[in-house]
XYZ file of C-alpha atoms in Angstrom:
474
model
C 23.210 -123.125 -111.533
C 20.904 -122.505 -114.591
C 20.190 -118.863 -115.537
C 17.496 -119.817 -117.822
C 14.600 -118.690 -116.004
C 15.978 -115.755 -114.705
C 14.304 -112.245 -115.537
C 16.294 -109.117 -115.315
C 13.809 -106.727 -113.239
C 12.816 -103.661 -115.148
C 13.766 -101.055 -113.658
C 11.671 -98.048 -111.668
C 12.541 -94.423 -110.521
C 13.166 -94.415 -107.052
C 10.651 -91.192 -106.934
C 7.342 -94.210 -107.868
C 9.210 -96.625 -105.707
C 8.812 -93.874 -102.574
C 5.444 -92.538 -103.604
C 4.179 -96.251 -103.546
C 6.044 -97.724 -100.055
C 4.903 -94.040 -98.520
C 1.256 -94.597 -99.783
C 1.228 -98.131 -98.281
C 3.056 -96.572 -94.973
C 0.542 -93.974 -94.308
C -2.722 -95.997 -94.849
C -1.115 -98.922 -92.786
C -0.731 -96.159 -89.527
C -3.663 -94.089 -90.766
C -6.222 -97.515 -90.405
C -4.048 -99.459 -87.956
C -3.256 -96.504 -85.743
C -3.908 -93.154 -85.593
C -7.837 -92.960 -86.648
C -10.840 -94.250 -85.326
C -13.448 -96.864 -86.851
C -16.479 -95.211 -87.597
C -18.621 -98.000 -85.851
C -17.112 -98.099 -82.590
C -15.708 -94.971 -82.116
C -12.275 -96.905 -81.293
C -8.546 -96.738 -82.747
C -7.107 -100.353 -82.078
C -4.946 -99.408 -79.562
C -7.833 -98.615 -77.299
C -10.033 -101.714 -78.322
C -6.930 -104.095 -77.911
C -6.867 -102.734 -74.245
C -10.761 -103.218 -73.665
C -10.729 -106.616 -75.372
C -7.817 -107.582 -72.936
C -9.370 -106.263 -69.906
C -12.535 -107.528 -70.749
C -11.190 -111.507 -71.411
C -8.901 -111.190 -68.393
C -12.358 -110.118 -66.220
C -11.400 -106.766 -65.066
C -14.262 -105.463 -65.454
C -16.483 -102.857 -63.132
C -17.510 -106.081 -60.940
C -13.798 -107.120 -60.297
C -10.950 -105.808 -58.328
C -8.469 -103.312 -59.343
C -5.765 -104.271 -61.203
C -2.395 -103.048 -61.636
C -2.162 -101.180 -64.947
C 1.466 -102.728 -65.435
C -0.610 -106.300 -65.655
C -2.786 -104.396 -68.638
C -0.114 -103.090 -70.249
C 1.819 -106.464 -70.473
C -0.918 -108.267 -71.537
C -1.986 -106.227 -74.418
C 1.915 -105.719 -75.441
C 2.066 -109.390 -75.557
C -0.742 -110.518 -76.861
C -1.959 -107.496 -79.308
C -0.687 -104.488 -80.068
C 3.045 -104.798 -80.826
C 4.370 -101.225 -79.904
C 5.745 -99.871 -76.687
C 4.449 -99.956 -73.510
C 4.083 -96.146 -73.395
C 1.678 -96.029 -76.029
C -0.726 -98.633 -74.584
C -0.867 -97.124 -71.019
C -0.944 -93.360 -72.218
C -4.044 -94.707 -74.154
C -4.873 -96.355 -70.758
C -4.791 -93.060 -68.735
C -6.751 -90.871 -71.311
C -9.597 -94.013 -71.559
C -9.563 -92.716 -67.383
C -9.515 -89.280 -67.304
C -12.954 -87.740 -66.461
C -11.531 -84.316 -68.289
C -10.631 -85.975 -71.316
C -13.606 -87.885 -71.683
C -17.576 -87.421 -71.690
C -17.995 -91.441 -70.301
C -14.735 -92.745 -69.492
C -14.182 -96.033 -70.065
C -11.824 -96.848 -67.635
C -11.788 -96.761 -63.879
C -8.602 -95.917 -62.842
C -7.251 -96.073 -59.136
C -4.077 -94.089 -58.294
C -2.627 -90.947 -59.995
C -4.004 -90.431 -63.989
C -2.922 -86.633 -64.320
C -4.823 -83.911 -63.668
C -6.048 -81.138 -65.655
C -3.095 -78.683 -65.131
C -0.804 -81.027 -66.999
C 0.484 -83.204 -64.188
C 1.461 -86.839 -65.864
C -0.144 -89.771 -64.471
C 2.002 -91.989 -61.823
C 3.955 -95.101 -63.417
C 2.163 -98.032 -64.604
C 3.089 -99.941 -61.563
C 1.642 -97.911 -58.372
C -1.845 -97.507 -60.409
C -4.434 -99.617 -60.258
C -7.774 -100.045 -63.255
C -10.944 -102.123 -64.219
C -13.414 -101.355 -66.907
C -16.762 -98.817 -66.568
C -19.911 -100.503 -67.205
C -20.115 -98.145 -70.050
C -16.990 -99.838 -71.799
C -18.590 -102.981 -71.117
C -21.525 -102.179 -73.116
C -18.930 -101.778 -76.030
C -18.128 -105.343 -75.915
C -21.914 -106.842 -74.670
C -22.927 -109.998 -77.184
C -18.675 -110.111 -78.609
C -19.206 -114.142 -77.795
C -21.846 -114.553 -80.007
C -20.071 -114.046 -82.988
C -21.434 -110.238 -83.611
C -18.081 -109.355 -85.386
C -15.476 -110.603 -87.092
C -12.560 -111.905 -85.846
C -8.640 -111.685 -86.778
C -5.288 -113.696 -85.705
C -2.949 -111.417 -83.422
C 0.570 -110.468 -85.025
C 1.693 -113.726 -84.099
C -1.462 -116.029 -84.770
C -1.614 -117.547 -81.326
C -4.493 -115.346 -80.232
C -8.078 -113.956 -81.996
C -9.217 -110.162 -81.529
C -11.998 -108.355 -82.781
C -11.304 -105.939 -86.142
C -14.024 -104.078 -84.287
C -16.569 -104.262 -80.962
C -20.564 -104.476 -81.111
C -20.532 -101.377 -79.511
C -24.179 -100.680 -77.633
C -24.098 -97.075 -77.948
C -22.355 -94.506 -80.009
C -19.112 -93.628 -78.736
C -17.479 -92.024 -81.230
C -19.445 -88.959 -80.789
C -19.884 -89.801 -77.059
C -16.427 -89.464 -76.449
C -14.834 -88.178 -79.334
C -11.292 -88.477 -80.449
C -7.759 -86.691 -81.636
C -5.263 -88.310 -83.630
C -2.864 -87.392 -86.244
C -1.977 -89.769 -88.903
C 0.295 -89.248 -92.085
C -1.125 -86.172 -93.831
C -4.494 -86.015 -92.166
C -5.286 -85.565 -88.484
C -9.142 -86.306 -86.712
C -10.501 -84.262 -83.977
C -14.108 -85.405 -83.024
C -15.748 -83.734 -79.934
C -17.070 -85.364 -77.350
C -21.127 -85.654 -76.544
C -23.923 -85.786 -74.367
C -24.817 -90.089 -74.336
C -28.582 -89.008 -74.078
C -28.351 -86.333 -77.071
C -26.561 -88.739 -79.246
C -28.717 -92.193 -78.768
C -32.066 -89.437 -79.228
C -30.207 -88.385 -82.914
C -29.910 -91.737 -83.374
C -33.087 -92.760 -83.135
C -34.627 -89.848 -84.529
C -32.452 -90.859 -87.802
C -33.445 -94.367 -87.382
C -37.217 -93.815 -87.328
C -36.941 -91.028 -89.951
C -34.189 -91.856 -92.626
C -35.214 -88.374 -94.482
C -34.230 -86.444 -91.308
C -32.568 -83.349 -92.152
C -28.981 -82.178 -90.079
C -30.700 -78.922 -88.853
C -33.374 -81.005 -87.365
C -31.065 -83.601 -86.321
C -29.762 -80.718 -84.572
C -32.658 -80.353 -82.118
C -31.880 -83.541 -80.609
C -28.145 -82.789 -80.888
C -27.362 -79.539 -80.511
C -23.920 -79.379 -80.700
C -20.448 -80.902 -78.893
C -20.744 -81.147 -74.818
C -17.185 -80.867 -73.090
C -15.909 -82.585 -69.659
C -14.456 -79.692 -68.786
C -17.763 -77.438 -69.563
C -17.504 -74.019 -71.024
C -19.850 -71.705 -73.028
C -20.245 -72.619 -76.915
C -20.843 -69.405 -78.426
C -22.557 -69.567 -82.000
C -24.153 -72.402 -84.050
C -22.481 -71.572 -87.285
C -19.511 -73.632 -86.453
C -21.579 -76.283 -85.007
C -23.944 -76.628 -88.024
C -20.703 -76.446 -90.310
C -18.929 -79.059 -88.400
C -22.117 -81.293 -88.633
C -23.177 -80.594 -91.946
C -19.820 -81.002 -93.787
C -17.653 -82.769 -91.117
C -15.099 -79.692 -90.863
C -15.303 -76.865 -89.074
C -14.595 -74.705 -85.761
C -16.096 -74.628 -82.192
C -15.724 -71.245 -80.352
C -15.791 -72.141 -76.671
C -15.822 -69.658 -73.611
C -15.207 -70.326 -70.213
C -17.653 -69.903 -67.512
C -16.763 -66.548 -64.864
C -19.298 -64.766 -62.478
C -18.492 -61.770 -61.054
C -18.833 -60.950 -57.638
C -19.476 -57.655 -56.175
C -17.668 -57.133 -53.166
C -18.319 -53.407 -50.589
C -15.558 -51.552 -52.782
C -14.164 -53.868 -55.362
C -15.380 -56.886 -57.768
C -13.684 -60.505 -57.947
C -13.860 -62.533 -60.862
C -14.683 -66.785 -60.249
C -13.617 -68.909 -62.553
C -15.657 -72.365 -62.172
C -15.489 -74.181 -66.034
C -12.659 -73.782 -68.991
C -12.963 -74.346 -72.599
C -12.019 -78.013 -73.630
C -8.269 -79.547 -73.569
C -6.914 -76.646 -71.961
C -4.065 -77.022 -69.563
C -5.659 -74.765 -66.347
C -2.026 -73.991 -64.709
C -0.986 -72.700 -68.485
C -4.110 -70.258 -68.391
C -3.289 -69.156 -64.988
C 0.617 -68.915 -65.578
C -0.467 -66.837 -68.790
C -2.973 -64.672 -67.102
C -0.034 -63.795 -64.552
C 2.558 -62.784 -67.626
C 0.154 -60.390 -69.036
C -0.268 -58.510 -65.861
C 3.249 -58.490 -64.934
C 3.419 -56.999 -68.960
C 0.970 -54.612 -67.624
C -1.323 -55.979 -70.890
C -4.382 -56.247 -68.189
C -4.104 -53.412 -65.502
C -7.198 -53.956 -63.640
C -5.834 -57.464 -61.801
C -4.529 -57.351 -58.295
C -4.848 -60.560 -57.485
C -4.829 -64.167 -58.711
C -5.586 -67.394 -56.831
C -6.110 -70.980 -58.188
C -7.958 -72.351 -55.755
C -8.728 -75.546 -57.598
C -9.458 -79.045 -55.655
C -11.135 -82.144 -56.045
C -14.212 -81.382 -53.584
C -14.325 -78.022 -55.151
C -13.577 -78.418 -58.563
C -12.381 -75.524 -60.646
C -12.085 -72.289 -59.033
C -9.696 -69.769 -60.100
C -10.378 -66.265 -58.208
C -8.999 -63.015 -59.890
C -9.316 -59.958 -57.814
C -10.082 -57.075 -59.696
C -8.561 -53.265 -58.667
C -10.586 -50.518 -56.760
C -11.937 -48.278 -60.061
C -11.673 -50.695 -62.391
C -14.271 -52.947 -64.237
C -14.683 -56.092 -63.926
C -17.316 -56.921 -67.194
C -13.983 -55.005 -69.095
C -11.070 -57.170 -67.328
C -13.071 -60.402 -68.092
C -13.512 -59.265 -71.907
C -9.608 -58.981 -71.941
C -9.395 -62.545 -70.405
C -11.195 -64.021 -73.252
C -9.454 -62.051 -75.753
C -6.016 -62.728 -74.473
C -6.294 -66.108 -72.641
C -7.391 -69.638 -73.301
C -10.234 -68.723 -71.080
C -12.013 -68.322 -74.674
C -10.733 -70.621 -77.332
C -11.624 -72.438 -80.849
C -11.764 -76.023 -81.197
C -11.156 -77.140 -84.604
C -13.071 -80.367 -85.476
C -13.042 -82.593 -88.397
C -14.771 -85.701 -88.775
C -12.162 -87.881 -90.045
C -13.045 -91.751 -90.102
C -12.227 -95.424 -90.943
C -14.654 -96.423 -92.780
C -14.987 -99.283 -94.532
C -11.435 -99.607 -94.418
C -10.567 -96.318 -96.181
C -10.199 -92.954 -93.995
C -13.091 -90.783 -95.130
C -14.449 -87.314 -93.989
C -18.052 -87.538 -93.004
C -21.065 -85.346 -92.049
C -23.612 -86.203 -88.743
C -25.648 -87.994 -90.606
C -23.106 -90.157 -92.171
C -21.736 -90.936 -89.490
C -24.684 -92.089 -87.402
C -25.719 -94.239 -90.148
C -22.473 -96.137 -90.631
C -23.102 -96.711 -86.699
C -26.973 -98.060 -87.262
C -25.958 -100.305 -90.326
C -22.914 -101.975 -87.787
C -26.092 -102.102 -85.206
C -28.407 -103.811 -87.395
C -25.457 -106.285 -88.342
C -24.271 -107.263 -84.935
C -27.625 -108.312 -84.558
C -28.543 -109.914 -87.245
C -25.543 -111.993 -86.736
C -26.484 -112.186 -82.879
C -29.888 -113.375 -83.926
C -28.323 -116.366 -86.414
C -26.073 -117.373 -83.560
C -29.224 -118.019 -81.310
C -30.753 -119.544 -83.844
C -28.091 -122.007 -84.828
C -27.450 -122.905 -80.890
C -31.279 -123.245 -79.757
C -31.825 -125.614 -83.322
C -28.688 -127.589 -82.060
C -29.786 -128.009 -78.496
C -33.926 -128.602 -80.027
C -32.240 -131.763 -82.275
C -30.511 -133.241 -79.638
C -33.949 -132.648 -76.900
C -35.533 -134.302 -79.780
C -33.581 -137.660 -79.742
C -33.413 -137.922 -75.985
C -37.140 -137.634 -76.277
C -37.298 -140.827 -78.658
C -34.974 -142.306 -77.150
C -37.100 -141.901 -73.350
C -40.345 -142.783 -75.231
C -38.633 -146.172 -76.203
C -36.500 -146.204 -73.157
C -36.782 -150.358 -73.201
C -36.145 -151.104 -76.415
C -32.927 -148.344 -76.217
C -31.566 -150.686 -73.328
C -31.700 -153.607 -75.328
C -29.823 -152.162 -77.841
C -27.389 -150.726 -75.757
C -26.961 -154.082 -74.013
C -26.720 -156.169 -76.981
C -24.033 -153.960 -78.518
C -20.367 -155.237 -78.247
C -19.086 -151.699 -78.461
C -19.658 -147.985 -78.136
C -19.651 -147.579 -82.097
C -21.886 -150.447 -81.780
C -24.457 -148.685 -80.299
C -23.888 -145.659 -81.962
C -25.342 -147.227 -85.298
C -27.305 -149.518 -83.817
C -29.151 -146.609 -82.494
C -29.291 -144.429 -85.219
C -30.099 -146.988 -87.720
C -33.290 -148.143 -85.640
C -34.223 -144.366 -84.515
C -32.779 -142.487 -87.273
C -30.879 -140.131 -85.264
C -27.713 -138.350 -86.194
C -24.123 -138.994 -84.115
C -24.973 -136.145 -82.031
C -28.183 -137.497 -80.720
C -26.884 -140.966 -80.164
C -23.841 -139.357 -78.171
C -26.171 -137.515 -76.156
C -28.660 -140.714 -75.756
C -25.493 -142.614 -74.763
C -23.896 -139.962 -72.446
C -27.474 -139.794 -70.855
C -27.801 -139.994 -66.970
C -30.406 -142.846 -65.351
C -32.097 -139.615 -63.643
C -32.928 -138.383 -66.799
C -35.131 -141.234 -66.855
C -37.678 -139.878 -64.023
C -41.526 -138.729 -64.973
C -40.032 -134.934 -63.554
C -36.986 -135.463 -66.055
C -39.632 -136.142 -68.876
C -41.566 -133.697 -68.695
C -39.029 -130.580 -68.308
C -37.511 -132.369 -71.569
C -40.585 -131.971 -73.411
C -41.233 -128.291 -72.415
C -37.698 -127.514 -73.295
C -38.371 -128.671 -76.481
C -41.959 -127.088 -76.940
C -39.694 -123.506 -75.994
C -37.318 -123.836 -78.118
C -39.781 -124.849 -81.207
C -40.936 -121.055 -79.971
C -37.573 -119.406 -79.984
C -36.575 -120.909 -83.546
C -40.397 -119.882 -84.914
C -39.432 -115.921 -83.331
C -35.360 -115.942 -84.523
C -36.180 -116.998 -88.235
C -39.329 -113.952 -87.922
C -36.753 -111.918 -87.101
C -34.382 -112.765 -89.436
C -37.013 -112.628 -92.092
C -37.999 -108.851 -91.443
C -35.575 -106.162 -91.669
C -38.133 -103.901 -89.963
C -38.339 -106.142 -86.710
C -34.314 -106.169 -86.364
C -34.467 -102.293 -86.786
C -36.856 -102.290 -83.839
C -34.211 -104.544 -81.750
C -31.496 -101.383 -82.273
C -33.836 -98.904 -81.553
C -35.204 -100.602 -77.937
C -31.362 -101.583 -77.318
C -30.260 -97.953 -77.707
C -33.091 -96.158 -75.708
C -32.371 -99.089 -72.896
């Protein structure tokens, strides 16, 4: 064997040769993993799952299904990692205290909010929300691209059309290499009137931005106290949420009883309770002498704490939110994919990265109708020569020896392409009636209409924008 060609490879520091495979490591489970896509709110595990569901029909029309079916599905087909991963991103798309809309309907045991886990994959049962659906609405007519799977057998979206905002809607946590995201979740109706407030004035400042959206609205409820954090958190992308839980307190003849009814965001309830217990066995809180959770699902939260003859129960509350997670801070950061790069980004920012993926989607919704009604208006077009010479067409036909015969018989006499003799040959004797006729030539007079409106559309950038604005207020 001849050495002739061979190069000696120069040789590199193993401290560039980390830096660069680490650098390539972290973006790879920063993008491909851990942090959401700024235009559908989505990491890929969770859109691999809704793409799934949604081509297998389990969607809010359907039966349940059993989540183990899900799971396999998108393991096989999409998202090469374990099965854990893809149905604990299952059970959080379900849980009604992790999520403003949830985008799953789950059947069975999903947790609870005291930090029970969620029953195995094969006693529960799921099927989409129409909400999720509304994420994937016009995916057929080629809105977004599409990619091969990790095996190039299958096609997924890099990312869905996405009808409404849900990245702020629902919000997200993940934690990537060197850089976590924490987005809180928000009222659908606050967001889509941002939106559109943005969308019909581009010069909108954050603060009045802020009067459609005025700040983060949790499953769980709770008390945001102060707009500082908000307005940082909005205005820079980082920044904290102080959030209190929500107690009345009850005078009874000789003593006062605190209620518990809402707690602050991604708190574990029995943790609270187990914690409020420790610091009155530590005597830190004196005035308690009593503590039920009375939680259920028909009643919701209700934790009672019974407060001691003589004391206060304004001053034992006070000590709950200073010593409990009855009053907590959530730290938020608006971390992003966006356009393939993680980025940091304010409100604003972030709800126009959403309206320019609207106005794409459909603009490229709008090309796909155009392109199928102009196929569908030149092949109405030859059957209506070929009716309107219907006698001379037999003769043709008849005199031909063979199908490619009259394939260029036809199109040499009616200059028609392959697609219209195909569709003249393939054409039923019923087609032949007066009725027939005429619905042919008012199919043909509506799509002339529809190709006159798509290529108005497509002309005016203005007209599309009003297509994303009615779409979101719908």
């Amino acid at each position: 064997m001849s050495n002739e060609n061979y190069t000696v490879p120069r040789p590199r520091g193993i401290e560039d040769l980390l830096h660069e495979a680490y650098l390539k490591y972290s973006l790879s489970v920063n993008v491909g993993r851990a942090i959401p896509d700024v235009r559908d709110g989505l990491k890929p595990g969770m859109r691999r799952v809704l793409f799934s569901m949604s081509k297998n029909g389990q969607t809010k029309g359907s039966s349940y299904t059993k989540c183990a079916r899900v799971v396999g599905d998108v393991i096989g087909k999409y998202h090469p990692h374990g099965d854990g991963s893809v149905y604990d991103t299952m059970v959080r798309m379900a849980q009604d205290f992790s999520m403003r809309a949830p985008l799953i309907d789950g059947q069975g045991n999903f947790g609870s909010i005291d930090g029970d886990p969620p029953a195995a994959y094969r006693y529960t049962e799921c099927r989409m929300e129409r909400l999720a659906e509304e994420l994937l609405a016009d995916l057929s007519k080629d809105t977004v691209d599409m990619r091969p799977n990790f095996d190039e057998k299958e096609m997924e979206p890099t990312v869905l059309p996405a009808r409404f905002p849900n990245l702020l809607v629902n919000g997200t946590t993940g934690i990537g290499v060197g850089m976590a995201t924490s987005i809180p979740p928000h009222n659908l109706t606050e967001v889509i009137n941002a939106t559109v407030a943005l969308l019909d004035q581009p010069t909108i400042t954050i603060s009045e931005m802020m009067q459609h959206l005025p700040g983060p609205d949790f499953p769980t409820g709770g008390t945001i106290v102060g707009l500082a954090g908000i307005r940082r958190l909005y205005e820079t992308g980082r920044g904290s949420v102080y959030c209190r839980g929500v107690a009345e307190i009850i005078a009874d003849e000789n003593s006062e009883r605190i209620i518990i009814t809402e707690i602050p965001y991604a708190v574990n309830k029995e943790n609270m309770v187990k914690k409020i217990a420790e610091l009155v066995n530590n005597k830190v809180i004196t005035g308690i002498n009593s503590l039920n959770d009375e939680s259920s699902d028909r009643v919701g939260i209700r934790v009672v704490v019974g407060i001691k003859r003589g004391s206060m129960g304004r001053v034992v509350l006070n000590q709950l939110y200073k010593h409990t997670q009855l009053a907590t801070s959530y730290g938020g950061q608006f971390l992003v994919v966006h356009q393939n790069q993680p980025k940091t980004l304010n409100l604003k920012q972030l709800l126009q990265a959403y309206l320019d993926h609207r106005l794409e989607v459909i603009t490229r919704r709008i090309r796909f109708e155009l392109e199928k009604a102009e196929k569908r208006a030149h092949i109405v077009e030859g059957l209506l020569k070929a009716v309107n010479n219907i006698d001379e067409v037999v003769v043709i036909i008849r005199k031909s020896r063979s199908k490619d015969d009259a394939h260029t018989a036809l199109a040499v006499r009616f200059e028609l392409s392959r697609r219209q003799t195909t569709a003249i040959l393939d054409m039923r004797l019923s087609q032949l009636t007066g009725l027939a006729i005429e619905d042919l030539t008012a199919e043909f007079d509506e799509l002339m209409i529809k190709i006159t409106h798509y290529k108005e559309l497509l002309a005016s950038r203005v007209l599309r924008l009003a297509i994303v604005r009615q779409e979101l207020i719908e």
